[in-house]
Amino acid sequence: MSTEIATQPDLWRQVSEGFAQYGGALPKAGQRVAAVGCGTSWFMAMAYAALREDLGQGETDAFAGSEFPAGRTYDAIVVISRSGTTTEVLELIRDTDLPTVAITATPDSPIFELADETILLEFADEQSVVQTRFATTTLALLRASLGEDLSKAAADAQTALTVDVDDLAKLEQVTYVGTRWTVGLAHEAALKQREAASAWTEAYPAMDYRHGPIAIAQAGRGVWIFGDAPAGLIEDVQATGATIVQHADLDPMASLVVAQRVAVAKSLALGLNPDQPRSLTRSVILD
């Protein structure tokens, strides 16, 4: 997992610079789009959907694979699946008549036969059960498709690899918050600690955090803010004694890289194997 985390800056540059070979399959500006995935892939879909709308590219919704609303009309469905074998995702593609674009890391997986278009990011595949680089490389590709320049994000990710995470890994509990597209990143950061270190984490939209979740904030715990903090939030968290974590000078995806490293550090400190978490497999395949 640590080795795969470290490759992310180069992979983001690779998909950004080579976007032309992938871009033709992805939705065009003005199209109404649904983005779908499970677990980590769902959180990347959430980030893409919010960012696409905020950049004026068109109405975009995000759904977990099992929760896609049957009968709703879209110009395209973007499906994210590292393995290309996730049951809920494959069933969705089989059941819909809408155009589908799949992004996967696994050649010759069933998703190739089912989706109308497939983008293969095999170079971003992982040996670890816990996803890191495939997810962020997919999001980097999707951001590039929206016209974003990923050069700063990649440079910031390189910086993120040097951030000291020892103290962050010692926090008893962390709640991750974001706004708009970084809400998906907050959910993904929380999932990394749960997967790799069996840790208690939570994630919320930043404005919603004060509507109950702040009750668990206290000294020895942390609130990790992706992107800009809503007015007054930092002061409210400081009053609880909790540690505020915010990388305001980094692209939010680079802050996610720091969170990935924290998950590994916490896992190792607990004597766990971050690459083979309990109860998890590379893909959820249901009978």
PDB file of C-alpha atoms in Angstrom:
ATOM      1  CA  MET A   1       0.000   0.000   0.000  1.00  0.00           C
ATOM      2  CA  SER A   2       2.801   2.444   0.845  1.00  0.00           C
ATOM      3  CA  THR A   3       4.535   1.765  -2.462  1.00  0.00           C
ATOM      4  CA  GLU A   4       1.305   2.246  -4.380  1.00  0.00           C
ATOM      5  CA  ILE A   5       0.510   5.469  -2.534  1.00  0.00           C
ATOM      6  CA  ALA A   6       3.902   6.869  -3.549  1.00  0.00           C
ATOM      7  CA  THR A   7       3.216   6.379  -7.268  1.00  0.00           C
ATOM      8  CA  GLN A   8       0.187   8.695  -7.337  1.00  0.00           C
ATOM      9  CA  PRO A   9       1.852  11.965  -8.399  1.00  0.00           C
ATOM     10  CA  ASP A  10       3.302  10.322 -11.511  1.00  0.00           C
ATOM     11  CA  LEU A  11       0.059   8.528 -12.327  1.00  0.00           C
ATOM     12  CA  TRP A  12      -1.944  11.753 -12.092  1.00  0.00           C
ATOM     13  CA  ARG A  13       0.472  13.396 -14.496  1.00  0.00           C
ATOM     14  CA  GLN A  14       0.249  10.401 -16.817  1.00  0.00           C
ATOM     15  CA  VAL A  15      -3.545  10.441 -17.171  1.00  0.00           C
ATOM     16  CA  SER A  16      -3.648  14.216 -17.371  1.00  0.00           C
ATOM     17  CA  GLU A  17      -1.015  14.410 -20.100  1.00  0.00           C
ATOM     18  CA  GLY A  18      -2.451  11.430 -21.962  1.00  0.00           C
ATOM     19  CA  PHE A  19      -6.055  12.489 -21.601  1.00  0.00           C
ATOM     20  CA  ALA A  20      -6.653  12.589 -25.351  1.00  0.00           C
ATOM     21  CA  GLN A  21      -6.585   8.794 -25.617  1.00  0.00           C
ATOM     22  CA  TYR A  22      -9.359   8.454 -23.014  1.00  0.00           C
ATOM     23  CA  GLY A  23     -11.413  11.601 -23.414  1.00  0.00           C
ATOM     24  CA  GLY A  24     -13.509  10.526 -26.363  1.00  0.00           C
ATOM     25  CA  ALA A  25     -15.399   7.985 -24.273  1.00  0.00           C
ATOM     26  CA  LEU A  26     -16.278  10.326 -21.420  1.00  0.00           C
ATOM     27  CA  PRO A  27     -19.398  12.522 -21.221  1.00  0.00           C
ATOM     28  CA  LYS A  28     -19.409  15.843 -23.013  1.00  0.00           C
ATOM     29  CA  ALA A  29     -20.345  19.182 -21.490  1.00  0.00           C
ATOM     30  CA  GLY A  30     -24.088  19.644 -21.308  1.00  0.00           C
ATOM     31  CA  GLN A  31     -24.950  15.972 -21.031  1.00  0.00           C
ATOM     32  CA  ARG A  32     -26.953  14.729 -18.059  1.00  0.00           C
ATOM     33  CA  VAL A  33     -24.802  12.144 -16.312  1.00  0.00           C
ATOM     34  CA  ALA A  34     -24.979   9.596 -13.506  1.00  0.00           C
ATOM     35  CA  ALA A  35     -21.761   8.404 -11.859  1.00  0.00           C
ATOM     36  CA  VAL A  36     -21.870   5.047 -10.112  1.00  0.00           C
ATOM     37  CA  GLY A  37     -19.585   2.861  -8.010  1.00  0.00           C
ATOM     38  CA  CYS A  38     -19.340   0.842  -4.817  1.00  0.00           C
ATOM     39  CA  GLY A  39     -17.248   1.717  -1.762  1.00  0.00           C
ATOM     40  CA  THR A  40     -14.231   3.774  -2.758  1.00  0.00           C
ATOM     41  CA  SER A  41     -15.491   3.980  -6.343  1.00  0.00           C
ATOM     42  CA  TRP A  42     -18.768   5.477  -5.123  1.00  0.00           C
ATOM     43  CA  PHE A  43     -16.872   8.180  -3.235  1.00  0.00           C
ATOM     44  CA  MET A  44     -14.892   9.039  -6.382  1.00  0.00           C
ATOM     45  CA  ALA A  45     -18.211   9.189  -8.243  1.00  0.00           C
ATOM     46  CA  MET A  46     -19.523  11.612  -5.604  1.00  0.00           C
ATOM     47  CA  ALA A  47     -16.502  13.872  -6.045  1.00  0.00           C
ATOM     48  CA  TYR A  48     -16.788  13.820  -9.835  1.00  0.00           C
ATOM     49  CA  ALA A  49     -20.513  14.530  -9.807  1.00  0.00           C
ATOM     50  CA  ALA A  50     -20.256  17.587  -7.571  1.00  0.00           C
ATOM     51  CA  LEU A  51     -17.211  18.950  -9.391  1.00  0.00           C
ATOM     52  CA  ARG A  52     -18.787  18.458 -12.821  1.00  0.00           C
ATOM     53  CA  GLU A  53     -21.843  20.441 -11.775  1.00  0.00           C
ATOM     54  CA  ASP A  54     -19.809  23.153 -10.070  1.00  0.00           C
ATOM     55  CA  LEU A  55     -17.763  23.618 -13.246  1.00  0.00           C
ATOM     56  CA  GLY A  56     -20.935  24.090 -15.262  1.00  0.00           C
ATOM     57  CA  GLN A  57     -20.545  20.870 -17.258  1.00  0.00           C
ATOM     58  CA  GLY A  58     -24.065  19.583 -16.696  1.00  0.00           C
ATOM     59  CA  GLU A  59     -26.422  17.997 -14.194  1.00  0.00           C
ATOM     60  CA  THR A  60     -24.657  15.054 -12.558  1.00  0.00           C
ATOM     61  CA  ASP A  61     -25.793  12.620  -9.883  1.00  0.00           C
ATOM     62  CA  ALA A  62     -23.823   9.978  -7.978  1.00  0.00           C
ATOM     63  CA  PHE A  63     -25.152   6.666  -6.699  1.00  0.00           C
ATOM     64  CA  ALA A  64     -23.943   3.539  -4.990  1.00  0.00           C
ATOM     65  CA  GLY A  65     -24.269   0.673  -7.442  1.00  0.00           C
ATOM     66  CA  SER A  66     -27.226  -0.839  -5.625  1.00  0.00           C
ATOM     67  CA  GLU A  67     -29.117   2.456  -5.338  1.00  0.00           C
ATOM     68  CA  PHE A  68     -29.403   3.619  -8.937  1.00  0.00           C
ATOM     69  CA  PRO A  69     -33.001   4.780  -9.489  1.00  0.00           C
ATOM     70  CA  ALA A  70     -34.567   2.606 -12.136  1.00  0.00           C
ATOM     71  CA  GLY A  71     -36.384   4.575 -14.778  1.00  0.00           C
ATOM     72  CA  ARG A  72     -34.455   7.818 -14.367  1.00  0.00           C
ATOM     73  CA  THR A  73     -33.088   9.119 -17.653  1.00  0.00           C
ATOM     74  CA  TYR A  74     -29.486  10.157 -18.303  1.00  0.00           C
ATOM     75  CA  ASP A  75     -27.417  10.779 -21.391  1.00  0.00           C
ATOM     76  CA  ALA A  76     -24.671   8.577 -19.970  1.00  0.00           C
ATOM     77  CA  ILE A  77     -23.750   6.520 -16.919  1.00  0.00           C
ATOM     78  CA  VAL A  78     -20.106   6.553 -15.814  1.00  0.00           C
ATOM     79  CA  VAL A  79     -19.339   3.357 -13.902  1.00  0.00           C
ATOM     80  CA  ILE A  80     -16.172   3.008 -11.793  1.00  0.00           C
ATOM     81  CA  SER A  81     -14.957  -0.465 -10.812  1.00  0.00           C
ATOM     82  CA  ARG A  82     -11.320  -1.374 -10.186  1.00  0.00           C
ATOM     83  CA  SER A  83     -11.943  -5.106 -10.597  1.00  0.00           C
ATOM     84  CA  GLY A  84     -14.652  -4.917 -13.236  1.00  0.00           C
ATOM     85  CA  THR A  85     -16.396  -7.748 -11.386  1.00  0.00           C
ATOM     86  CA  THR A  86     -18.461  -6.011  -8.676  1.00  0.00           C
ATOM     87  CA  THR A  87     -21.898  -7.612  -8.655  1.00  0.00           C
ATOM     88  CA  GLU A  88     -24.035  -4.505  -8.128  1.00  0.00           C
ATOM     89  CA  VAL A  89     -22.244  -2.603 -10.876  1.00  0.00           C
ATOM     90  CA  LEU A  90     -22.504  -5.413 -13.421  1.00  0.00           C
ATOM     91  CA  GLU A  91     -26.190  -5.891 -12.660  1.00  0.00           C
ATOM     92  CA  LEU A  92     -26.801  -2.186 -13.190  1.00  0.00           C
ATOM     93  CA  ILE A  93     -25.147  -2.246 -16.613  1.00  0.00           C
ATOM     94  CA  ARG A  94     -27.094  -5.363 -17.596  1.00  0.00           C
ATOM     95  CA  ASP A  95     -30.401  -3.840 -16.516  1.00  0.00           C
ATOM     96  CA  THR A  96     -30.097  -0.417 -18.127  1.00  0.00           C
ATOM     97  CA  ASP A  97     -30.659   0.665 -21.708  1.00  0.00           C
ATOM     98  CA  LEU A  98     -28.729   3.894 -21.112  1.00  0.00           C
ATOM     99  CA  PRO A  99     -25.239   4.418 -22.589  1.00  0.00           C
ATOM    100  CA  THR A 100     -22.550   3.253 -20.153  1.00  0.00           C
ATOM    101  CA  VAL A 101     -18.882   4.170 -19.816  1.00  0.00           C
ATOM    102  CA  ALA A 102     -16.837   1.957 -17.501  1.00  0.00           C
ATOM    103  CA  ILE A 103     -13.481   2.804 -15.911  1.00  0.00           C
ATOM    104  CA  THR A 104     -11.567  -0.217 -14.643  1.00  0.00           C
ATOM    105  CA  ALA A 105      -8.059  -1.469 -13.911  1.00  0.00           C
ATOM    106  CA  THR A 106      -8.613  -5.083 -14.906  1.00  0.00           C
ATOM    107  CA  PRO A 107      -8.331  -6.265 -18.521  1.00  0.00           C
ATOM    108  CA  ASP A 108     -10.648  -9.038 -19.721  1.00  0.00           C
ATOM    109  CA  SER A 109     -13.036  -8.457 -16.819  1.00  0.00           C
ATOM    110  CA  PRO A 110     -16.799  -8.905 -17.381  1.00  0.00           C
ATOM    111  CA  ILE A 111     -17.373  -5.161 -17.494  1.00  0.00           C
ATOM    112  CA  PHE A 112     -15.706  -5.000 -20.917  1.00  0.00           C
ATOM    113  CA  GLU A 113     -18.418  -7.130 -22.480  1.00  0.00           C
ATOM    114  CA  LEU A 114     -21.252  -5.249 -20.797  1.00  0.00           C
ATOM    115  CA  ALA A 115     -20.350  -1.549 -21.003  1.00  0.00           C
ATOM    116  CA  ASP A 116     -20.717   0.413 -24.228  1.00  0.00           C
ATOM    117  CA  GLU A 117     -17.311   2.042 -23.693  1.00  0.00           C
ATOM    118  CA  THR A 118     -14.495   0.940 -21.382  1.00  0.00           C
ATOM    119  CA  ILE A 119     -11.452   2.891 -20.232  1.00  0.00           C
ATOM    120  CA  LEU A 120      -8.648   0.648 -18.970  1.00  0.00           C
ATOM    121  CA  LEU A 121      -6.261   2.101 -16.378  1.00  0.00           C
ATOM    122  CA  GLU A 122      -4.299  -1.102 -15.869  1.00  0.00           C
ATOM    123  CA  PHE A 123      -1.147   0.830 -14.973  1.00  0.00           C
ATOM    124  CA  ALA A 124      -2.969   2.135 -11.860  1.00  0.00           C
ATOM    125  CA  ASP A 125      -4.037  -1.304 -10.625  1.00  0.00           C
ATOM    126  CA  GLU A 126      -3.015  -2.429  -7.153  1.00  0.00           C
ATOM    127  CA  GLN A 127      -1.882  -5.512  -5.282  1.00  0.00           C
ATOM    128  CA  SER A 128      -3.297  -4.200  -2.012  1.00  0.00           C
ATOM    129  CA  VAL A 129      -6.930  -4.986  -1.273  1.00  0.00           C
ATOM    130  CA  VAL A 130      -7.239  -1.385  -0.061  1.00  0.00           C
ATOM    131  CA  GLN A 131      -7.665   1.023  -2.959  1.00  0.00           C
ATOM    132  CA  THR A 132      -5.524   4.130  -3.206  1.00  0.00           C
ATOM    133  CA  ARG A 133      -3.933   4.913  -6.544  1.00  0.00           C
ATOM    134  CA  PHE A 134      -6.609   3.496  -8.858  1.00  0.00           C
ATOM    135  CA  ALA A 135      -9.256   5.633  -7.193  1.00  0.00           C
ATOM    136  CA  THR A 136      -7.303   8.883  -7.309  1.00  0.00           C
ATOM    137  CA  THR A 137      -5.984   8.242 -10.823  1.00  0.00           C
ATOM    138  CA  THR A 138      -9.566   7.724 -11.975  1.00  0.00           C
ATOM    139  CA  LEU A 139     -10.590  10.984 -10.333  1.00  0.00           C
ATOM    140  CA  ALA A 140      -7.577  12.724 -11.882  1.00  0.00           C
ATOM    141  CA  LEU A 141      -8.726  11.477 -15.300  1.00  0.00           C
ATOM    142  CA  LEU A 142     -12.259  12.678 -14.660  1.00  0.00           C
ATOM    143  CA  ARG A 143     -10.996  16.060 -13.501  1.00  0.00           C
ATOM    144  CA  ALA A 144      -8.919  16.334 -16.665  1.00  0.00           C
ATOM    145  CA  SER A 145     -12.055  15.544 -18.677  1.00  0.00           C
ATOM    146  CA  LEU A 146     -13.640  18.613 -17.083  1.00  0.00           C
ATOM    147  CA  GLY A 147     -10.814  20.814 -18.309  1.00  0.00           C
ATOM    148  CA  GLU A 148      -8.831  20.971 -15.065  1.00  0.00           C
ATOM    149  CA  ASP A 149      -5.036  21.286 -15.043  1.00  0.00           C
ATOM    150  CA  LEU A 150      -3.680  18.574 -12.721  1.00  0.00           C
ATOM    151  CA  SER A 151      -0.087  19.844 -12.584  1.00  0.00           C
ATOM    152  CA  LYS A 152      -0.513  21.552  -9.199  1.00  0.00           C
ATOM    153  CA  ALA A 153      -2.413  18.583  -7.793  1.00  0.00           C
ATOM    154  CA  ALA A 154       0.404  16.248  -8.815  1.00  0.00           C
ATOM    155  CA  ALA A 155       3.049  18.544  -7.358  1.00  0.00           C
ATOM    156  CA  ASP A 156       1.048  18.828  -4.154  1.00  0.00           C
ATOM    157  CA  ALA A 157       0.750  15.033  -3.992  1.00  0.00           C
ATOM    158  CA  GLN A 158       4.539  14.851  -4.144  1.00  0.00           C
ATOM    159  CA  THR A 159       4.650  17.205  -1.164  1.00  0.00           C
ATOM    160  CA  ALA A 160       2.037  15.088   0.616  1.00  0.00           C
ATOM    161  CA  LEU A 161       4.447  12.145   0.528  1.00  0.00           C
ATOM    162  CA  THR A 162       6.821  14.094   2.794  1.00  0.00           C
ATOM    163  CA  VAL A 163       4.299  15.255   5.432  1.00  0.00           C
ATOM    164  CA  ASP A 164       5.019  13.843   8.905  1.00  0.00           C
ATOM    165  CA  VAL A 165       2.063  11.621   9.815  1.00  0.00           C
ATOM    166  CA  ASP A 166       3.248  10.157  13.127  1.00  0.00           C
ATOM    167  CA  ASP A 167       1.199  12.450  15.367  1.00  0.00           C
ATOM    168  CA  LEU A 168      -1.842  12.196  13.115  1.00  0.00           C
ATOM    169  CA  ALA A 169      -1.728   8.409  13.370  1.00  0.00           C
ATOM    170  CA  LYS A 170      -1.883   8.688  17.155  1.00  0.00           C
ATOM    171  CA  LEU A 171      -5.242  10.462  17.188  1.00  0.00           C
ATOM    172  CA  GLU A 172      -7.840   8.271  18.880  1.00  0.00           C
ATOM    173  CA  GLN A 173     -10.577   9.143  16.392  1.00  0.00           C
ATOM    174  CA  VAL A 174     -10.866  11.315  13.299  1.00  0.00           C
ATOM    175  CA  THR A 175     -13.906  12.814  11.608  1.00  0.00           C
ATOM    176  CA  TYR A 176     -13.415  13.977   8.026  1.00  0.00           C
ATOM    177  CA  VAL A 177     -15.447  16.807   6.532  1.00  0.00           C
ATOM    178  CA  GLY A 178     -15.646  18.509   3.156  1.00  0.00           C
ATOM    179  CA  THR A 179     -17.833  20.673   0.969  1.00  0.00           C
ATOM    180  CA  ARG A 180     -19.244  19.867  -2.463  1.00  0.00           C
ATOM    181  CA  TRP A 181     -16.720  17.695  -4.338  1.00  0.00           C
ATOM    182  CA  THR A 182     -14.517  17.197  -1.291  1.00  0.00           C
ATOM    183  CA  VAL A 183     -17.343  15.470   0.614  1.00  0.00           C
ATOM    184  CA  GLY A 184     -16.504  12.384  -1.457  1.00  0.00           C
ATOM    185  CA  LEU A 185     -12.845  12.747  -0.483  1.00  0.00           C
ATOM    186  CA  ALA A 186     -13.827  12.997   3.183  1.00  0.00           C
ATOM    187  CA  HIS A 187     -15.775   9.749   2.939  1.00  0.00           C
ATOM    188  CA  GLU A 188     -12.856   8.072   1.180  1.00  0.00           C
ATOM    189  CA  ALA A 189     -10.330   9.232   3.794  1.00  0.00           C
ATOM    190  CA  ALA A 190     -12.530   7.870   6.560  1.00  0.00           C
ATOM    191  CA  LEU A 191     -12.894   4.566   4.743  1.00  0.00           C
ATOM    192  CA  LYS A 192      -9.114   4.172   4.412  1.00  0.00           C
ATOM    193  CA  GLN A 193      -8.627   4.202   8.187  1.00  0.00           C
ATOM    194  CA  ARG A 194     -11.551   1.854   8.743  1.00  0.00           C
ATOM    195  CA  GLU A 195     -10.233  -0.586   6.146  1.00  0.00           C
ATOM    196  CA  ALA A 196      -6.513  -0.487   6.878  1.00  0.00           C
ATOM    197  CA  ALA A 197      -6.527   0.053  10.645  1.00  0.00           C
ATOM    198  CA  SER A 198     -10.016  -0.992  11.815  1.00  0.00           C
ATOM    199  CA  ALA A 199     -10.266   2.513  13.238  1.00  0.00           C
ATOM    200  CA  TRP A 200     -13.326   4.505  14.278  1.00  0.00           C
ATOM    201  CA  THR A 201     -13.790   7.266  11.732  1.00  0.00           C
ATOM    202  CA  GLU A 202     -16.713   9.302  10.454  1.00  0.00           C
ATOM    203  CA  ALA A 203     -17.340  11.655   7.520  1.00  0.00           C
ATOM    204  CA  TYR A 204     -19.850  14.418   6.875  1.00  0.00           C
ATOM    205  CA  PRO A 205     -20.498  17.508   4.791  1.00  0.00           C
ATOM    206  CA  ALA A 206     -18.723  20.279   6.688  1.00  0.00           C
ATOM    207  CA  MET A 207     -21.841  22.369   7.268  1.00  0.00           C
ATOM    208  CA  ASP A 208     -23.678  19.359   8.663  1.00  0.00           C
ATOM    209  CA  TYR A 209     -20.919  18.497  11.132  1.00  0.00           C
ATOM    210  CA  ARG A 210     -22.260  20.836  13.804  1.00  0.00           C
ATOM    211  CA  HIS A 211     -25.684  19.204  13.618  1.00  0.00           C
ATOM    212  CA  GLY A 212     -24.787  16.407  16.026  1.00  0.00           C
ATOM    213  CA  PRO A 213     -21.423  14.834  15.059  1.00  0.00           C
ATOM    214  CA  ILE A 214     -19.430  17.557  16.825  1.00  0.00           C
ATOM    215  CA  ALA A 215     -20.642  16.027  20.100  1.00  0.00           C
ATOM    216  CA  ILE A 216     -17.853  13.423  19.953  1.00  0.00           C
ATOM    217  CA  ALA A 217     -15.075  15.974  19.401  1.00  0.00           C
ATOM    218  CA  GLN A 218     -12.607  16.241  22.272  1.00  0.00           C
ATOM    219  CA  ALA A 219      -8.914  16.374  23.053  1.00  0.00           C
ATOM    220  CA  GLY A 220      -7.039  13.476  21.491  1.00  0.00           C
ATOM    221  CA  ARG A 221      -9.433  13.274  18.558  1.00  0.00           C
ATOM    222  CA  GLY A 222      -9.277  15.078  15.232  1.00  0.00           C
ATOM    223  CA  VAL A 223     -11.402  16.882  12.652  1.00  0.00           C
ATOM    224  CA  TRP A 224      -9.851  16.731   9.192  1.00  0.00           C
ATOM    225  CA  ILE A 225     -11.107  19.459   6.852  1.00  0.00           C
ATOM    226  CA  PHE A 226     -10.843  19.032   3.081  1.00  0.00           C
ATOM    227  CA  GLY A 227     -10.803  22.330   1.226  1.00  0.00           C
ATOM    228  CA  ASP A 228     -12.098  25.534   2.762  1.00  0.00           C
ATOM    229  CA  ALA A 229     -13.762  25.462   6.169  1.00  0.00           C
ATOM    230  CA  PRO A 230     -17.210  27.067   6.507  1.00  0.00           C
ATOM    231  CA  ALA A 231     -17.262  30.243   8.576  1.00  0.00           C
ATOM    232  CA  GLY A 232     -16.964  29.560  12.288  1.00  0.00           C
ATOM    233  CA  LEU A 233     -16.292  25.830  12.007  1.00  0.00           C
ATOM    234  CA  ILE A 234     -12.647  25.981  13.029  1.00  0.00           C
ATOM    235  CA  GLU A 235     -13.456  28.073  16.083  1.00  0.00           C
ATOM    236  CA  ASP A 236     -16.236  25.674  17.101  1.00  0.00           C
ATOM    237  CA  VAL A 237     -13.918  22.671  16.787  1.00  0.00           C
ATOM    238  CA  GLN A 238     -11.136  24.437  18.683  1.00  0.00           C
ATOM    239  CA  ALA A 239     -13.549  24.987  21.573  1.00  0.00           C
ATOM    240  CA  THR A 240     -13.916  21.203  21.934  1.00  0.00           C
ATOM    241  CA  GLY A 241     -10.176  20.629  22.308  1.00  0.00           C
ATOM    242  CA  ALA A 242     -10.039  18.431  19.211  1.00  0.00           C
ATOM    243  CA  THR A 243      -7.120  18.671  16.790  1.00  0.00           C
ATOM    244  CA  ILE A 244      -7.847  20.403  13.487  1.00  0.00           C
ATOM    245  CA  VAL A 245      -6.156  18.938  10.425  1.00  0.00           C
ATOM    246  CA  GLN A 246      -6.257  21.036   7.292  1.00  0.00           C
ATOM    247  CA  HIS A 247      -3.891  21.270   4.336  1.00  0.00           C
ATOM    248  CA  ALA A 248      -5.204  24.534   2.972  1.00  0.00           C
ATOM    249  CA  ASP A 249      -2.215  24.988   0.664  1.00  0.00           C
ATOM    250  CA  LEU A 250      -2.604  21.571  -0.978  1.00  0.00           C
ATOM    251  CA  ASP A 251      -5.028  20.368  -3.613  1.00  0.00           C
ATOM    252  CA  PRO A 252      -7.676  18.358  -1.721  1.00  0.00           C
ATOM    253  CA  MET A 253      -6.653  15.149  -3.517  1.00  0.00           C
ATOM    254  CA  ALA A 254      -3.165  15.649  -2.111  1.00  0.00           C
ATOM    255  CA  SER A 255      -4.651  15.928   1.376  1.00  0.00           C
ATOM    256  CA  LEU A 256      -6.260  12.553   0.673  1.00  0.00           C
ATOM    257  CA  VAL A 257      -2.778  11.186  -0.023  1.00  0.00           C
ATOM    258  CA  VAL A 258      -1.748  12.316   3.465  1.00  0.00           C
ATOM    259  CA  ALA A 259      -4.833  10.575   4.871  1.00  0.00           C
ATOM    260  CA  GLN A 260      -3.881   7.374   3.053  1.00  0.00           C
ATOM    261  CA  ARG A 261      -0.439   7.505   4.650  1.00  0.00           C
ATOM    262  CA  VAL A 262      -1.986   8.065   8.076  1.00  0.00           C
ATOM    263  CA  ALA A 263      -4.103   4.947   7.583  1.00  0.00           C
ATOM    264  CA  VAL A 264      -1.001   2.893   6.832  1.00  0.00           C
ATOM    265  CA  ALA A 265       0.921   4.320   9.788  1.00  0.00           C
ATOM    266  CA  LYS A 266      -1.952   3.639  12.173  1.00  0.00           C
ATOM    267  CA  SER A 267      -2.361   0.116  10.845  1.00  0.00           C
ATOM    268  CA  LEU A 268       1.309  -0.710  11.291  1.00  0.00           C
ATOM    269  CA  ALA A 269       1.374   0.808  14.783  1.00  0.00           C
ATOM    270  CA  LEU A 270      -1.451  -1.557  15.725  1.00  0.00           C
ATOM    271  CA  GLY A 271       0.405  -4.559  14.301  1.00  0.00           C
ATOM    272  CA  LEU A 272      -2.058  -4.980  11.429  1.00  0.00           C
ATOM    273  CA  ASN A 273      -1.501  -5.665   7.746  1.00  0.00           C
ATOM    274  CA  PRO A 274      -2.869  -2.669   5.804  1.00  0.00           C
ATOM    275  CA  ASP A 275      -2.835  -4.637   2.549  1.00  0.00           C
ATOM    276  CA  GLN A 276      -5.021  -7.498   3.800  1.00  0.00           C
ATOM    277  CA  PRO A 277      -7.714  -6.080   6.106  1.00  0.00           C
ATOM    278  CA  ARG A 278      -9.967  -8.490   7.907  1.00  0.00           C
ATOM    279  CA  SER A 279     -13.268  -9.387   6.234  1.00  0.00           C
ATOM    280  CA  LEU A 280     -12.319  -7.665   2.959  1.00  0.00           C
ATOM    281  CA  THR A 281     -11.564  -8.959  -0.533  1.00  0.00           C
ATOM    282  CA  ARG A 282     -10.498  -7.211  -3.714  1.00  0.00           C
ATOM    283  CA  SER A 283     -14.022  -7.352  -5.114  1.00  0.00           C
ATOM    284  CA  VAL A 284     -17.468  -8.089  -3.720  1.00  0.00           C
ATOM    285  CA  ILE A 285     -18.970 -10.826  -5.872  1.00  0.00           C
ATOM    286  CA  LEU A 286     -22.388 -12.011  -4.719  1.00  0.00           C
ATOM    287  CA  ASP A 287     -24.083 -15.298  -5.564  1.00  0.00           C
TER     288      ASP A 287
END
